[in-house]
Tab-separated table of C-alpha atoms in Angstrom:
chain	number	residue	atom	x	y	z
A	1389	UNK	CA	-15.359	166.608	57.374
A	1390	UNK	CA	-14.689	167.278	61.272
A	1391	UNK	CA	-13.520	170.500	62.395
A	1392	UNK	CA	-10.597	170.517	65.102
A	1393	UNK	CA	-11.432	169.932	68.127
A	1394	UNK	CA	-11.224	173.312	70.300
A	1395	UNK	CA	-8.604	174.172	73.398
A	1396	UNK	CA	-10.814	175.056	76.621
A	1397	UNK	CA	-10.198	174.269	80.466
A	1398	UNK	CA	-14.161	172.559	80.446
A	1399	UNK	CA	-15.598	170.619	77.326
A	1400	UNK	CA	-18.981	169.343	76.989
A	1401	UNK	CA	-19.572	165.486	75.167
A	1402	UNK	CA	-23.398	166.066	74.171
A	1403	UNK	CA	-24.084	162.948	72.326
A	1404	UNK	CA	-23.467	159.728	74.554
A	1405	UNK	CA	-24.528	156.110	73.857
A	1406	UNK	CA	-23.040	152.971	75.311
A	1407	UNK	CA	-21.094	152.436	72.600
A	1408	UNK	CA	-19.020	156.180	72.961
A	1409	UNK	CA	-15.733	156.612	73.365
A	1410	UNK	CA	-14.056	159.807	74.531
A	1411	UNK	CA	-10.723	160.855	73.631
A	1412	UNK	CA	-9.495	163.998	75.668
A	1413	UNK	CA	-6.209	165.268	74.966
A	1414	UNK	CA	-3.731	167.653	77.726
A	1415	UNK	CA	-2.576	170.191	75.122
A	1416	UNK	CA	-0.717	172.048	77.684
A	1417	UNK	CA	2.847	171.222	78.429
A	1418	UNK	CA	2.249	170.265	82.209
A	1419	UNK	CA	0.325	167.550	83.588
A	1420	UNK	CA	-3.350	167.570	84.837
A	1421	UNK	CA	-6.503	165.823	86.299
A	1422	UNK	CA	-9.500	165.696	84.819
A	1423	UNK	CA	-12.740	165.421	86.079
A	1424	UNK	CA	-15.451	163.639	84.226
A	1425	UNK	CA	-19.044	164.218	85.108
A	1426	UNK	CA	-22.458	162.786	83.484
A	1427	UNK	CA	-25.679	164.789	83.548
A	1428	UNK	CA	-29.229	163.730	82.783
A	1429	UNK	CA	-31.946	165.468	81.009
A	1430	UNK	CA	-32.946	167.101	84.624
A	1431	UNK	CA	-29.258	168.672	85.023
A	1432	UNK	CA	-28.375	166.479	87.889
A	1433	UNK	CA	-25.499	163.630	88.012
A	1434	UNK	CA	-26.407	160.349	87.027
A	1435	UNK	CA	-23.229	158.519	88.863
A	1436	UNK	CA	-20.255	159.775	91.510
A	1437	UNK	CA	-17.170	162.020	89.038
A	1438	UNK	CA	-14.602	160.419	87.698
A	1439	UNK	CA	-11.273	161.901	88.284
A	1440	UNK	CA	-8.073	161.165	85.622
A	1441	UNK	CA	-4.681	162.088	85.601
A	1442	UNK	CA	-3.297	163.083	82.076
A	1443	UNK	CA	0.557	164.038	81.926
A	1444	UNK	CA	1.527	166.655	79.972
A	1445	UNK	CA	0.860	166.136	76.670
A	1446	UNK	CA	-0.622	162.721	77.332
A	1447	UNK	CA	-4.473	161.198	76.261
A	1448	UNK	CA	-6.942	159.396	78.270
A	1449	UNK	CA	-9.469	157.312	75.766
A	1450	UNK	CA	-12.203	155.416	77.765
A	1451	UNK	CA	-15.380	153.600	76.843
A	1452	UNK	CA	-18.234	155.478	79.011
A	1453	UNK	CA	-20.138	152.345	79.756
A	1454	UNK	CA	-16.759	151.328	81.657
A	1455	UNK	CA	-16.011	154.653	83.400
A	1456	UNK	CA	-19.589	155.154	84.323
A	1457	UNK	CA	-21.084	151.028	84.591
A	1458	UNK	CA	-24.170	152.468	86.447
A	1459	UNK	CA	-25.601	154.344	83.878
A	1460	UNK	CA	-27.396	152.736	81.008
A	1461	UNK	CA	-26.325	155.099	78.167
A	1462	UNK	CA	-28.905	153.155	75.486
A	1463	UNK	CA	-31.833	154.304	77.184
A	1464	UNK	CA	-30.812	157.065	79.100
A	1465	UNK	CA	-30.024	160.490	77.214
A	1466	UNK	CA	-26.983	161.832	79.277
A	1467	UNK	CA	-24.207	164.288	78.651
A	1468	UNK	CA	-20.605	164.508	80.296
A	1469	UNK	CA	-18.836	167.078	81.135
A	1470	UNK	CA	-14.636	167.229	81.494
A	1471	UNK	CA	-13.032	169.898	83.492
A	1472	UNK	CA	-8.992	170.143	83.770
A	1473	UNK	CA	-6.609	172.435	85.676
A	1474	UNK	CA	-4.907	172.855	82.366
A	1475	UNK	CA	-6.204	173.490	78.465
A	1476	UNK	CA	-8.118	170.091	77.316
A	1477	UNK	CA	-9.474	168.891	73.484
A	1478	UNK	CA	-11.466	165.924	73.118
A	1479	UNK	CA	-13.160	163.760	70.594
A	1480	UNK	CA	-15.804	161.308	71.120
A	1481	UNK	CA	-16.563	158.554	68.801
A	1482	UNK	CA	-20.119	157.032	68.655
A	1483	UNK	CA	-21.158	153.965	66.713
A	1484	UNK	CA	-24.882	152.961	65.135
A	1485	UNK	CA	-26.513	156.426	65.791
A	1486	UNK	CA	-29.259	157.385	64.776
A	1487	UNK	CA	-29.387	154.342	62.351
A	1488	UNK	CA	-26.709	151.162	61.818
A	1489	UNK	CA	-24.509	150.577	60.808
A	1490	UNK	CA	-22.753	153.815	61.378
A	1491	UNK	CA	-19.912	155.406	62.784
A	1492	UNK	CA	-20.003	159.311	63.983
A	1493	UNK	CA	-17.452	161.848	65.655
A	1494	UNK	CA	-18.399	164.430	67.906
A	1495	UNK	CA	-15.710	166.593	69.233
A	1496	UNK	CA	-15.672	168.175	72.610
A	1497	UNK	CA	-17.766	171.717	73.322
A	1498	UNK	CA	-16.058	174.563	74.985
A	1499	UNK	CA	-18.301	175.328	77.871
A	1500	UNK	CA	-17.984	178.702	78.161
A	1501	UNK	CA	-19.245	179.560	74.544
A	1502	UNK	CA	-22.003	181.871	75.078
A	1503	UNK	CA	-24.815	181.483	72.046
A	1504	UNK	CA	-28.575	182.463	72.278
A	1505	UNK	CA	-29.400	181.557	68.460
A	1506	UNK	CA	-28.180	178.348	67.041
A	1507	UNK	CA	-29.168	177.289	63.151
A	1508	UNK	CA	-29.348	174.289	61.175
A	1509	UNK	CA	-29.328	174.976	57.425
A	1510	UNK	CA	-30.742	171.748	56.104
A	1511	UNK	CA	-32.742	169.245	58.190
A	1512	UNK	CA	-34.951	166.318	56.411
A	1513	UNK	CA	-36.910	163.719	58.169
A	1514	UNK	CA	-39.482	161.280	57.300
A	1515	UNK	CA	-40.922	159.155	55.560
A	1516	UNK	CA	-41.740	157.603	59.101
A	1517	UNK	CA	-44.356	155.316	57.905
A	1518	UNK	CA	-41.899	154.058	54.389
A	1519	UNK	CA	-38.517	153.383	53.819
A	1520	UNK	CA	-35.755	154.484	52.781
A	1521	UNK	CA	-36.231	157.308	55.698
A	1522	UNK	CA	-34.258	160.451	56.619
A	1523	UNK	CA	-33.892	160.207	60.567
A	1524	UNK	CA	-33.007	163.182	62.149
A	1525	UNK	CA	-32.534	163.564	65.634
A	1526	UNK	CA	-31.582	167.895	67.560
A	1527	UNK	CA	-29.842	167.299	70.825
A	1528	UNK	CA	-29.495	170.845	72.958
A	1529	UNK	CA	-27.695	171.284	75.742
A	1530	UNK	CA	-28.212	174.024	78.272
A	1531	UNK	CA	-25.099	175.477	79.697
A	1532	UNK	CA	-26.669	178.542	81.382
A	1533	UNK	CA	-26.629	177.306	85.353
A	1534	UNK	CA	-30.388	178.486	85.220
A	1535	UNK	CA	-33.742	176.905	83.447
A	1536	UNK	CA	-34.793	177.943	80.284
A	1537	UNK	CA	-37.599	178.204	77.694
A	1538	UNK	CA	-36.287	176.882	74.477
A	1539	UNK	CA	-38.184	178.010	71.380
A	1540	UNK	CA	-37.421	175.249	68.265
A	1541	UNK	CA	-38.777	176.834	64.254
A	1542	UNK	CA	-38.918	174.862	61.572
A	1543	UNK	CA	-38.778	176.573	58.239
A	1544	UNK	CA	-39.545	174.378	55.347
A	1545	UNK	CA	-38.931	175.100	51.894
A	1546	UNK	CA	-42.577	175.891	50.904
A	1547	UNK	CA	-45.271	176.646	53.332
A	1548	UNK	CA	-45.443	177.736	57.146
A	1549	UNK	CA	-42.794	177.576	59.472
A	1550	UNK	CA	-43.638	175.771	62.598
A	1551	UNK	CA	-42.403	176.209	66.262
A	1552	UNK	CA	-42.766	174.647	69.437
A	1553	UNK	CA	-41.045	175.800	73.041
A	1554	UNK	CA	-39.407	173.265	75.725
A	1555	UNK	CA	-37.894	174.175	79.141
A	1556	UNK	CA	-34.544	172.498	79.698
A	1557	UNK	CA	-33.359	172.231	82.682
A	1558	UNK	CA	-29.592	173.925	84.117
A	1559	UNK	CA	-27.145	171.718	82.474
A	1560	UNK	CA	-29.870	169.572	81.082
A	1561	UNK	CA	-30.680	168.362	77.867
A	1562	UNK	CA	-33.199	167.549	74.976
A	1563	UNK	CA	-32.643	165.273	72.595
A	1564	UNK	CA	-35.688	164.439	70.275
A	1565	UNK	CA	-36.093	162.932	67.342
A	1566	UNK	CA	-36.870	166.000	64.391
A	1567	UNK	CA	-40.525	164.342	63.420
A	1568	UNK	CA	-41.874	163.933	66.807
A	1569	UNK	CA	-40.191	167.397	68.714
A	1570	UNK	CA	-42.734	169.129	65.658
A	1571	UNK	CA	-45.275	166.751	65.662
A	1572	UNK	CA	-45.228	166.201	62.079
A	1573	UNK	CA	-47.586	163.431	59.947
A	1574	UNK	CA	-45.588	160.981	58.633
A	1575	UNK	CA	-44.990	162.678	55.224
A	1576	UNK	CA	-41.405	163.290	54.510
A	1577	UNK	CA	-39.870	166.740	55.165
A	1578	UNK	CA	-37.453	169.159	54.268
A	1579	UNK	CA	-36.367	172.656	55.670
A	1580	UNK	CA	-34.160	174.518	58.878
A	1581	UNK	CA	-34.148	174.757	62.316
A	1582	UNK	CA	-33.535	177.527	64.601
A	1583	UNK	CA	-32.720	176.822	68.032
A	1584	UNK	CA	-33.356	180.401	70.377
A	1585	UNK	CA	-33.121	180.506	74.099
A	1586	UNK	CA	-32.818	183.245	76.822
A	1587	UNK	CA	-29.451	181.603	77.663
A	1588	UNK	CA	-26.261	179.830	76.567
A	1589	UNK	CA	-26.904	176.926	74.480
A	1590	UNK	CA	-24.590	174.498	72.061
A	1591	UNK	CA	-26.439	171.871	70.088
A	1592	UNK	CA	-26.622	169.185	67.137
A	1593	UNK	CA	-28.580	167.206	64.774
A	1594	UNK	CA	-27.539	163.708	64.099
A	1595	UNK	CA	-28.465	162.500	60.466
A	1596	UNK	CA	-29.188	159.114	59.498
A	1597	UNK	CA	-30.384	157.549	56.085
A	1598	UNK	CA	-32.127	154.304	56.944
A	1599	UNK	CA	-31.368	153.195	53.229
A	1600	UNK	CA	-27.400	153.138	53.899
A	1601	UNK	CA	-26.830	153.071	57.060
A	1602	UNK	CA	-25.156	156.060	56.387
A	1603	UNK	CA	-24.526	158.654	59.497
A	1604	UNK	CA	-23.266	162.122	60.371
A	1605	UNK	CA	-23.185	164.624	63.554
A	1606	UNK	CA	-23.226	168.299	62.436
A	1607	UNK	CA	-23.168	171.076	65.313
A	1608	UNK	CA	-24.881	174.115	64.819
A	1609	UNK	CA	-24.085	177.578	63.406
């Protein structure tokens, strides 16, 4: 099930391929413009804003690959940001991630959530070297206007935890498939993640079963 999608004047789309569409709605009961930015995994913009009016109670849904034609979203991992003069929600819809067929929905972040700890309850990957194969892939944004070490535990369900640290850049990104970010052996596993920085963070794990073609996009607690 998706959650509603949250009120907020700035919302962060953290999952982008080229086949995403984002659905922002103006909530408020005057018209607005929206600007529409894309960041890399550096922090910097990829490609000039977009600006877009939206009347009062009105929608904008646009393909990214349209709004943004310079930036290849299949091989680059990107984010976009929307910020309105008045109270936004958004949904974005992204097809054949991680596996295909598949169809996920990611709704919009509020920006200025502030959380240092973020937790995934259940998290399997592997087999990578058989099939059928859990495919799990943590995206984390940083939304602290600063650098930060991340620190990234997994806890399985028997045996050591094990943790590695990244530095993501201000308003950058990680996105990393679950085997490789812990440098696993191809054996399958099973366990949780916790997700700690110094800063604000918001993240996800995208699940796909390679036997179905089954996907889902579940944010963190």
């Amino acid at each position: 099930p998706i959650s509603a999608a949250p009120p907020a004047r700035e919302l962060l789309f953290p999952l982008l391929t080229k086949q995403t569409t984002i659905g922002v709605a103006n909530v408020s009961g005057s018209s607005t413009t929206a600007t529409i930015r894309v960041y890399g995994t550096a922090g910097t913009e990829l490609a000039t804003a977009a600006t877009q009016a939206i009347p009062a109670n009105g929608i904008l849904s646009v393909n990214l690959a349209t709004l943004f034609p310079s930036v290849n979203f299949d091989t680059t991992k990107a984010s976009i940001r929307v910020a309105a003069t008045a109270n936004i929600a958004g949904t974005s819809i992204i097809s054949d991630f991680p596996v295909a067929p598949s169809w996920v929905v990611v709704n919009g972040v509020d920006t200025s959530l502030s959380q240092f700890d973020l937790f995934f309850p259940h998290v399997p990957t592997g087999p990578t070297d058989a099939s059928p194969a859990w495919q799990s892939v943590l995206g984390v944004t940083n939304l602290s206007p600063t650098s930060q070490n991340v620190t990234f535990t997994f806890t399985p369900g028997t045996g050591s935890a094990t943790s590695v640290t990244r530095s993501i850049a201000a308003n950058g990104i990680l996105r990393e498939d679950v085997h490789t970010l812990f440098g696993f052996s191809p054996a399958y596993r099973d366990g949780w993640v916790k997700v700690s920085g110094s800063g604000p963070l918001t993240a996800f794990v995208a699940y796909g079963f390679t036997g179905s073609g089954g996907a889902a996009v579940v944010p963190a607690l």
